[in-house]
Coordinates of C-alpha atoms in Angstrom, one line a residue:
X26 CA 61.8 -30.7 29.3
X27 CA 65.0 -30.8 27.0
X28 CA 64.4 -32.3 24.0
X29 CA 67.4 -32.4 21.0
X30 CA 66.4 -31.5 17.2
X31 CA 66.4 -34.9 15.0
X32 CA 68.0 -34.9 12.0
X33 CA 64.9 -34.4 9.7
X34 CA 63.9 -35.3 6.7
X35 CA 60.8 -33.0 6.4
X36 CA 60.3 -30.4 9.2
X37 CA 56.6 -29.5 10.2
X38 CA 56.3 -27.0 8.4
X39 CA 58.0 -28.5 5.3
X40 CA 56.0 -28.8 2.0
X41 CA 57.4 -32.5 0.8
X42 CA 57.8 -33.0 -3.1
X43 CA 55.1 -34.1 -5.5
X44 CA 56.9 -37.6 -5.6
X45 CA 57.2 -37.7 -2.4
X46 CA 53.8 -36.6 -0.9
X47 CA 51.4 -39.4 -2.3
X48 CA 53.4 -42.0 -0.7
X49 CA 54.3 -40.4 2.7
X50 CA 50.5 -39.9 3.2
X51 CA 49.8 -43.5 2.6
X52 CA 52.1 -44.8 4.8
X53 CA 49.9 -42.7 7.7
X54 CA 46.7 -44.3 6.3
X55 CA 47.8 -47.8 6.6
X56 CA 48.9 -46.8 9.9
X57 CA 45.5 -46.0 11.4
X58 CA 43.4 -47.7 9.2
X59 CA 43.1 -50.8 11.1
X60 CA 42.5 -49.7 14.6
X61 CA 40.3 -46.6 12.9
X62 CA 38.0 -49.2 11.0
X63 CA 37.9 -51.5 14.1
X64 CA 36.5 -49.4 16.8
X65 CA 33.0 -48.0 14.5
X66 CA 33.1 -52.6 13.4
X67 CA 32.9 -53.6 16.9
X68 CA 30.2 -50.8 18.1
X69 CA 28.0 -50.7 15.4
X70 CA 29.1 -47.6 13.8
X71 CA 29.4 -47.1 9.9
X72 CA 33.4 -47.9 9.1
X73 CA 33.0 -45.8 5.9
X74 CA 31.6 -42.6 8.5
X75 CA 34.5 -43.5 10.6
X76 CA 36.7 -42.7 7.8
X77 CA 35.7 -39.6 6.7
X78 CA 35.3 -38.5 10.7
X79 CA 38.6 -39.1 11.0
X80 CA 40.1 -36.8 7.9
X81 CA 37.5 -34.3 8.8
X82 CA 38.4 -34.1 12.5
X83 CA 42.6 -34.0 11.3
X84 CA 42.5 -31.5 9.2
X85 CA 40.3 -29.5 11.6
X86 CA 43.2 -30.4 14.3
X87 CA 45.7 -28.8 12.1
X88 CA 43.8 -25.8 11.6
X89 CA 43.0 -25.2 15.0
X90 CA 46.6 -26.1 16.2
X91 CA 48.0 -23.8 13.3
X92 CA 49.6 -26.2 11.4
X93 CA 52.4 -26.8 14.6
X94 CA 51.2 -30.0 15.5
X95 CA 51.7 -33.5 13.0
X96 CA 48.9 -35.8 14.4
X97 CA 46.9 -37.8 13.2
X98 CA 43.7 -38.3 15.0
X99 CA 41.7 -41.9 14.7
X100 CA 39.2 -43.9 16.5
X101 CA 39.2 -43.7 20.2
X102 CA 39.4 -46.9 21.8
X103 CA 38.6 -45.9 25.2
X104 CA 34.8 -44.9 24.1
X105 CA 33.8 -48.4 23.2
X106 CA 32.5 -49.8 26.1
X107 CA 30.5 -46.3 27.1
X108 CA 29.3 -46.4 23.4
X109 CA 27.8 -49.6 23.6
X110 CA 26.1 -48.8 27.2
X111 CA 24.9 -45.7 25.3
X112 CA 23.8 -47.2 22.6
X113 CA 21.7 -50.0 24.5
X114 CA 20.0 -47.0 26.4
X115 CA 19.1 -44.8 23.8
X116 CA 20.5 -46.3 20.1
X117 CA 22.2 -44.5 17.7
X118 CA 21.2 -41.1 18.2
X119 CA 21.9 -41.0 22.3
X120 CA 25.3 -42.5 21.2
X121 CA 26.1 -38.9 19.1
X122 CA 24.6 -37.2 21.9
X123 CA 27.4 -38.9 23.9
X124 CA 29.8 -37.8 21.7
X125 CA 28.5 -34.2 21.4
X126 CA 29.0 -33.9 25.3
X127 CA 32.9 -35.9 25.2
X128 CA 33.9 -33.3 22.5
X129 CA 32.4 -30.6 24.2
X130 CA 34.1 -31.3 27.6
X131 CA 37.6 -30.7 25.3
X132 CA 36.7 -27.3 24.4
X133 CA 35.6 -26.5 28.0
X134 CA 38.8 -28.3 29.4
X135 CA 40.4 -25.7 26.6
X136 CA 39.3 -22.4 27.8
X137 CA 40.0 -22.9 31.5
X138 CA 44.1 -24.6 30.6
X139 CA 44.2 -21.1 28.4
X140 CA 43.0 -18.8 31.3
X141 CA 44.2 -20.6 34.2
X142 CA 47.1 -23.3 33.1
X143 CA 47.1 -27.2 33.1
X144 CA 48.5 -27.7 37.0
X145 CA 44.8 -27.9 38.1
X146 CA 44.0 -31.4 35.7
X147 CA 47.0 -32.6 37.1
X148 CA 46.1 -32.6 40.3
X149 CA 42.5 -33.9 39.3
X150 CA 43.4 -37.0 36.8
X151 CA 47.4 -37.7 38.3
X152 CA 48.8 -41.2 36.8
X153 CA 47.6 -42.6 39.8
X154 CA 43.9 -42.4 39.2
X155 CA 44.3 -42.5 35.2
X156 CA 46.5 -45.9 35.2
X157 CA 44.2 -48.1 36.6
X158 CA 41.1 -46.1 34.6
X159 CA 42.8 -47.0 32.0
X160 CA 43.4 -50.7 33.0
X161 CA 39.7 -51.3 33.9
X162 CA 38.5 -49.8 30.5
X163 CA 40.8 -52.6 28.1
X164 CA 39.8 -55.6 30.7
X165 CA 36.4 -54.0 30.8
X166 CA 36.2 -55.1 27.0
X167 CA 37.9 -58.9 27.6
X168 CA 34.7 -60.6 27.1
X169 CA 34.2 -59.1 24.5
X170 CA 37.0 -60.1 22.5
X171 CA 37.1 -63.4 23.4
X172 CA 33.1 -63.9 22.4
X173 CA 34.2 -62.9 19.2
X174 CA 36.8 -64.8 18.3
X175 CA 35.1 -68.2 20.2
X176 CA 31.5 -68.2 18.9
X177 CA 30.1 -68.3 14.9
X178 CA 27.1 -66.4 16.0
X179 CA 28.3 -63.4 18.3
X180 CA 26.4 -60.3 17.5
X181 CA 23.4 -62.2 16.4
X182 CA 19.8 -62.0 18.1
X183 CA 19.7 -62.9 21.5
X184 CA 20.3 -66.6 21.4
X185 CA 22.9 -69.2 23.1
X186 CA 26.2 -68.6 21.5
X187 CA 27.8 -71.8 19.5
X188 CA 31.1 -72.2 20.2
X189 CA 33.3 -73.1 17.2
X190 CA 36.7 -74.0 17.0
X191 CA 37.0 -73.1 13.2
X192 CA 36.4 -69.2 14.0
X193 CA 38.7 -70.1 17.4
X194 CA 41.2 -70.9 15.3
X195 CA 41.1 -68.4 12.5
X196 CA 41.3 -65.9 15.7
X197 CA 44.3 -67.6 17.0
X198 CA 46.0 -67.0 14.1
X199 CA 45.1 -63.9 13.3
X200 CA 46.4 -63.2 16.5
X201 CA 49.5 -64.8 16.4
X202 CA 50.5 -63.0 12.8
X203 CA 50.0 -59.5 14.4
X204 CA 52.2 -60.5 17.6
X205 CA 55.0 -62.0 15.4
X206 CA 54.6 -58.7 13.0
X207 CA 54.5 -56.5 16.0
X208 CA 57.9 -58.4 17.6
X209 CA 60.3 -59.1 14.5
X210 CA 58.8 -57.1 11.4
X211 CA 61.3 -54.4 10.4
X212 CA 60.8 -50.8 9.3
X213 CA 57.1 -49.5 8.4
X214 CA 55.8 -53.1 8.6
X215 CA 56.7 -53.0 12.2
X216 CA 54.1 -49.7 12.5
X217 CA 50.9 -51.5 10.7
X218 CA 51.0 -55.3 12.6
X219 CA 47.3 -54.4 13.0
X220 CA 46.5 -54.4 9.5
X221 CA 48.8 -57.5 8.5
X222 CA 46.7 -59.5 11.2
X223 CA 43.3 -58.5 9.7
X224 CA 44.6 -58.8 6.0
X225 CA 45.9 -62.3 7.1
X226 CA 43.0 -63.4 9.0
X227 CA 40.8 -62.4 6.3
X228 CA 42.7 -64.9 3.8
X229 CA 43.1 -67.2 6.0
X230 CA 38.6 -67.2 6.7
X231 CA 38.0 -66.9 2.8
X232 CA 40.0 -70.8 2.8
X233 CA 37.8 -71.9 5.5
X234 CA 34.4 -70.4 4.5
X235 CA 33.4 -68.5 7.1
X236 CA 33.2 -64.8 4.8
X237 CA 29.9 -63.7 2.5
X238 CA 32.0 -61.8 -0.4
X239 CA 28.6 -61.2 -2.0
X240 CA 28.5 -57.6 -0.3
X241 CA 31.8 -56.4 -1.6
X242 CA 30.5 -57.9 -5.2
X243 CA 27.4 -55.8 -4.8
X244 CA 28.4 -52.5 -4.0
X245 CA 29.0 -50.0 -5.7
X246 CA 32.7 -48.5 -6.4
X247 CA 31.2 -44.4 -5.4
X248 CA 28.6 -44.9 -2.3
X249 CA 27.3 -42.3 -0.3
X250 CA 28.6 -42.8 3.7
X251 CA 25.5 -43.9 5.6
X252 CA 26.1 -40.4 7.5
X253 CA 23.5 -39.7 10.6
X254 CA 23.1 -36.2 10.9
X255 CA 21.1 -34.9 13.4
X256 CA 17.5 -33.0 12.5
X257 CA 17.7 -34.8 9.1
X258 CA 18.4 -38.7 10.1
X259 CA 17.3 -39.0 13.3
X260 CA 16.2 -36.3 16.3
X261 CA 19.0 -36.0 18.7
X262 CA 18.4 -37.6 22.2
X263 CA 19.0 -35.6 25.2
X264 CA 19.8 -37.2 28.4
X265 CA 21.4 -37.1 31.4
X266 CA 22.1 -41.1 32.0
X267 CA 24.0 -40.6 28.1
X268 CA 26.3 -37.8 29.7
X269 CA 26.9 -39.8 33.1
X270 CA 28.3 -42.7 30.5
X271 CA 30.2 -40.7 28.1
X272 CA 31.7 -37.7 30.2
X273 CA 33.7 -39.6 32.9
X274 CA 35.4 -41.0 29.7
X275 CA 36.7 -37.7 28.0
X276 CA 37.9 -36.8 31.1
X277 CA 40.4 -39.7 31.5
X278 CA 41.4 -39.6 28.1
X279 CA 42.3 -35.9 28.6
X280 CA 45.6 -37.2 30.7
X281 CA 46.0 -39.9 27.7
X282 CA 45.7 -37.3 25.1
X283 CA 48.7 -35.0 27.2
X284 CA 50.7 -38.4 27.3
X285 CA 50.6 -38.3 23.2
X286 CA 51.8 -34.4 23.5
X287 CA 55.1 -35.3 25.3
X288 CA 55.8 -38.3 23.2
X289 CA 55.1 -36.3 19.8
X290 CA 57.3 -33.9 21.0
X291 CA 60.3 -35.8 21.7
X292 CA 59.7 -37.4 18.1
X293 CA 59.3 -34.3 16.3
X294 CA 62.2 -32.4 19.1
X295 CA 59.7 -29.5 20.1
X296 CA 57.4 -28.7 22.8
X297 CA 53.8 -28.6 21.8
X298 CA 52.5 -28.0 25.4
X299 CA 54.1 -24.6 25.3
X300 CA 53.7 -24.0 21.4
X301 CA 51.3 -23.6 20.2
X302 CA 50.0 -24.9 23.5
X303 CA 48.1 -27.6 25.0
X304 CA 44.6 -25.9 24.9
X305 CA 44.8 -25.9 21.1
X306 CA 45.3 -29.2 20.9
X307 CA 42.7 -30.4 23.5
X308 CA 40.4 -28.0 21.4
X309 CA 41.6 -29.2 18.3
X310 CA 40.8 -32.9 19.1
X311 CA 37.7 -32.2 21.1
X312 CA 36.9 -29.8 17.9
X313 CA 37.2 -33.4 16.4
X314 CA 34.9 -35.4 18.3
X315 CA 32.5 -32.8 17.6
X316 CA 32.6 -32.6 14.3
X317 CA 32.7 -36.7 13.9
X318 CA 28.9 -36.5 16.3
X319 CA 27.4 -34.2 13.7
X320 CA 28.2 -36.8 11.0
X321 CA 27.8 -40.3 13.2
X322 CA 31.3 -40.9 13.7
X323 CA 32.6 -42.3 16.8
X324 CA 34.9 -40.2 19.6
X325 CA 38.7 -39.3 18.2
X326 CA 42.1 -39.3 19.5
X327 CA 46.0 -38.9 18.6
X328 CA 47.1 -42.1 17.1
X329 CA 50.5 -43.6 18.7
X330 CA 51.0 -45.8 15.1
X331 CA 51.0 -42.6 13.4
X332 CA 53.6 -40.8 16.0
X333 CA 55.9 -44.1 15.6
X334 CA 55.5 -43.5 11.2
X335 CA 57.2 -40.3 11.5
X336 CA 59.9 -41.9 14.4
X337 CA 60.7 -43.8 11.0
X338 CA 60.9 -41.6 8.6
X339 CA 61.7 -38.9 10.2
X340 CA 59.4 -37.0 8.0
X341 CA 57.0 -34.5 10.4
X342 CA 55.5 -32.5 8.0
X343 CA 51.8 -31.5 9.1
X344 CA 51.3 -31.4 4.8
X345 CA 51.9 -35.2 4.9
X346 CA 49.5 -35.4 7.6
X347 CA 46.8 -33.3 5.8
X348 CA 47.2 -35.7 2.8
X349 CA 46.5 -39.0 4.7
X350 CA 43.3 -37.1 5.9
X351 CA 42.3 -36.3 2.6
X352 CA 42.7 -40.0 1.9
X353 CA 40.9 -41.4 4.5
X354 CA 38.0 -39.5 3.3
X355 CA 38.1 -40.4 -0.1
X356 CA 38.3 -44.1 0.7
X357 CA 34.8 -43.4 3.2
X358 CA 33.2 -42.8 -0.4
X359 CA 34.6 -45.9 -1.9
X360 CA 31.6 -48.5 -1.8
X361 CA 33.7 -51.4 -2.3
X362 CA 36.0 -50.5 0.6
X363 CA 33.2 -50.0 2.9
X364 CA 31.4 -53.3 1.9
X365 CA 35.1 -55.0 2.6
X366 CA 35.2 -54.1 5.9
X367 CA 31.6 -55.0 6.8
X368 CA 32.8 -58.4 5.2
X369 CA 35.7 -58.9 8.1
X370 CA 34.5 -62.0 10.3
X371 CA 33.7 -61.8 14.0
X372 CA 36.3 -64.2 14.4
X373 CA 39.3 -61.8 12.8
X374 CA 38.6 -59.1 14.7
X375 CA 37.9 -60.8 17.9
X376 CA 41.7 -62.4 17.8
X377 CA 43.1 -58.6 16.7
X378 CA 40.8 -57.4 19.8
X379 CA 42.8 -59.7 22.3
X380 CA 45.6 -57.4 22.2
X381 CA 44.4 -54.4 21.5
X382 CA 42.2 -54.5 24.6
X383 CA 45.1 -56.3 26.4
X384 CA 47.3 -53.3 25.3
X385 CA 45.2 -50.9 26.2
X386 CA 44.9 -52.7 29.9
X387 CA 48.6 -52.7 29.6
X388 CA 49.3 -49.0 28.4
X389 CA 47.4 -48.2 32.0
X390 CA 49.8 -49.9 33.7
X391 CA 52.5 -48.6 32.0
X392 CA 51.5 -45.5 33.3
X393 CA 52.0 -46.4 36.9
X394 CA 55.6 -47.7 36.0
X395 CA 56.9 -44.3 33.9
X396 CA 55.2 -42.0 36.7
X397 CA 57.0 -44.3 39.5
X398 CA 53.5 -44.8 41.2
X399 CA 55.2 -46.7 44.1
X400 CA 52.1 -49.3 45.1
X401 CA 54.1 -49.4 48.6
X402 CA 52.3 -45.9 49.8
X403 CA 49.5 -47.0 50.5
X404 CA 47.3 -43.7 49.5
X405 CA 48.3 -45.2 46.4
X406 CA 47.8 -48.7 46.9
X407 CA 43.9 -48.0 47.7
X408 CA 42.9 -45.5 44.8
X409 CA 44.1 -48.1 42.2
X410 CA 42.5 -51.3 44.1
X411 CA 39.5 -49.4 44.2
X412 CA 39.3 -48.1 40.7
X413 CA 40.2 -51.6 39.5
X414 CA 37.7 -53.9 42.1
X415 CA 34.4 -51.1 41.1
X416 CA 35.5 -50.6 37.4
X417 CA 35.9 -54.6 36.4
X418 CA 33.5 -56.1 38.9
X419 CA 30.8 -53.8 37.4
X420 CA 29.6 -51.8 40.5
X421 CA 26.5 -49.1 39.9
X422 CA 24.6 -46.7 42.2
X423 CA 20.7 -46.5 41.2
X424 CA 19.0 -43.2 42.2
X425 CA 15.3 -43.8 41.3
X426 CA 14.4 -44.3 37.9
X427 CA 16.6 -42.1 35.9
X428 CA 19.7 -42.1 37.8
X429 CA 22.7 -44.7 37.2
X430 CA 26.5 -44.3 37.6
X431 CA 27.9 -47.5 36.9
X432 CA 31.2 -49.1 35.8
X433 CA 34.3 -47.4 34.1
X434 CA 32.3 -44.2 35.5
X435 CA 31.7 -44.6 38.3
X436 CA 35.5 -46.7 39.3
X437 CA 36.9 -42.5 37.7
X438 CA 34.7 -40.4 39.9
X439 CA 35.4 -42.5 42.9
X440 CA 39.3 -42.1 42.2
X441 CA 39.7 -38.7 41.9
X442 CA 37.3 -38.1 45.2
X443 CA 39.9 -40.7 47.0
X444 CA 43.0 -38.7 45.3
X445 CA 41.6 -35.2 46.6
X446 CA 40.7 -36.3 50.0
X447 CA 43.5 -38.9 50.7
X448 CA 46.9 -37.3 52.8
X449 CA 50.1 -38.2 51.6
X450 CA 50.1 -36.5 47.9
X451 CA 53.5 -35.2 47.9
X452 CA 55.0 -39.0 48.7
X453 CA 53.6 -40.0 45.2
X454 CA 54.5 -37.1 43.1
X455 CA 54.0 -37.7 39.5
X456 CA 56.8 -37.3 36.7
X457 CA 54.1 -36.4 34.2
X458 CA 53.3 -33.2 35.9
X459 CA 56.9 -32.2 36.2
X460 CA 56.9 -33.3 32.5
X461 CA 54.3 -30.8 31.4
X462 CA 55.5 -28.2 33.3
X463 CA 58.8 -27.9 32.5

């Protein structure tokens, strides 16, 4: 993989200026802050925990990765349909379990790519099976978005939901102001179209009435993150139905998290897989997860907005990265900040959530087109129609009482059994294999 040196304005390893730093490292937090503070919203999660998850788990990245490697790692979005099945089995505390198990499947994933190389996870997760994972988990979440952004009373007790066109609408153009941002905005504005369409939306719900600003007048401007630590909040939940929902997850967004690698790396014009290598970043972002568990934070991954900030500037230093961490976790102990977000409307982020989760069913299929996934073999015609028809129509398999593999789950294990068993893998060779290898 040939990739030509940028004209830079801060290498990675550069130390920027005083002047400079402050407002580089800003530009990262607005970056991530929307999609960061939207995942932990729509599960259940403290946002203020989120936050300070996220700074820990980057500046924990950069150490393990030894400062070669400017990313910025934020909420996962991939996790939020397995966090809300966990969450349903076992609350809260099976939810960190979960997480526990997705970060420790990193650091396993890790050691073997360090002793034995990374050929062996492409041959189990190839774009083939990943793609369409991918694409069931983002239409796996459609209802979801579009209950929040239709009905005034989603997320309340179990109730019929009232439709109502005023939160409809406020959706609709929150939506449409983070499209038209995302299309013809210019520059950095271009990178945050996520935060314009929640900052707009919000306005847009205080004229219409449908916010209670009496939390964010309450609270305190210093407030202690509602952390969950285990032993001391709550006593961790152990259980094999938790790990059957959460593992099949990290797995799939092992190939997403190589897919960040290579772009990163034609951004900043090195290669990461071979220095300082890809088992120190797996580690350092299952390190991450891990870390984010201990303290009730949800799952984390590389950020794409952050990637396209330094495609902008041009500015790759792993110092700037370090600062918006340290920001992110100073604004987790801002009450007021906190309270703000828990202030958002259903309604806002349901219309931001009908792209995201469209995106993220898009990014799948994305996949398929780079690699050249030609749907004409039909090996490969069958392993995606049957990750897609199991993941979105909701199939299980119930083995007595304890035993349930259902879903997102269930659509990945059945892919990768059909890619190892299937004839005919040389006709779809995969590009991101020959990426990672070369």
């Amino acid at each position: 993989m040939e990739q030509e040196k940028r004209n830079v304005v801060l290498d990675v390893e550069e130390k920027p200026k005083p002047s400079q730093w402050l407002t580089l490292s800003l530009q990262h937090v607005f970056a991530m802050f929307g999609a960061t503070v939207l995942v932990p919203f729509l599960v259940g999660l403290s946002p203020a925990v989120a936050l300070v998850s996220s700074g820990l788990g980057t500046l924990a990245y950069l150490l393990i990765t030894k400062g070669q490697i400017p990313a910025y790692l934020g909420s996962s979005f991939a996790f939020i349909s397995p966090i809300i099945i966990a969450k349903t089995l076992g609350g809260p505390e099976a939810v960190m379990f979960g997480c526990f198990l997705a970060g420790l499947v990193y650091g396993v994933v890790a050691l073997i790519i360090k002793k034995v190389g990374v050929k062996w996870l492409m041959t189990l997760l190839p774009p083939v099976v990943v793609g369409p994972v991918i694409i069931v988990i983002g239409l796996g979440l459609a209802g979801t978005a579009v209950d929040m952004a239709m009905y005034s009373n989603y997320g309340a007790p179990a109730g019929e939901l009232v439709y109502s066109l005023k939160h409809f609408g406020v959706a609709l153009f929150t939506l449409a102001v983070t499209i038209i941002c995302s299309i013809f905005a210019k520059g950095f504005l271009k990178i945050i179209p996520i935060l314009i369409g929640i900052v707009s939306g919000y306005v847009l719900a205080l004229f219409v009435g449908i916010v209670d600003f009496s939390g964010v007048k309450e609270a305190a401007w210093f407030a202690l993150p509602e952390f969950q630590i285990p032993f001391v909040n709550y006593d961790p939940v152990l259980s094999w139905k938790i790990a059957i929902v959460m593992v099949p997850v990290a797995i799939v967004t092992l190939a997403e998290h190589i897919g960040h690698q290579l772009v990163l790396g034609k951004v900043v014009g090195r290669n990461f897989i071979e220095k300082p290598g890809l088992h120190r970043s797996i580690l350092g972002d299952g390190a991450g997860i891990i870390i984010g568990s201990f303290i009730g934070g949800p799952p984390l991954t590389s950020y794409g907005e952050n990637i396209g900030v330094m495609a902008i500037t041009r500015a790759y230093s792993v110092y700037i990265i370090g600062g918006a961490a340290v920001i992110a976790i100073s604004f987790g102990f801002i009450g007021k900040v906190s309270a703000l977000i828990s202030s958002i409307p259903q309604a806002v982020m349901g219309g931001i959530s009908i792209l995201l989760f469209g995106i993220i069913a898009s990014s799948g299929l994305r996949m398929l087109i780079d690699n050249k996934i030609d749907l004409g073999v039909n090996r490969n015609l069958i392993i995606s129609s049957v990750i897609l028809i199991i993941g979105i129509g909701g199939a299980f398999v119930q083995i007595g009482k304890d035993f349930s593999l259902s879903g997102m789950a269930l659509a990945a294990i059945v892919g990768i059994v059909l890619n190892l068993i299937l004839p005919g893998k040389e006709e779809g060779k995969e590009l991101l294999d020959e990426n990672v290898n070369s």
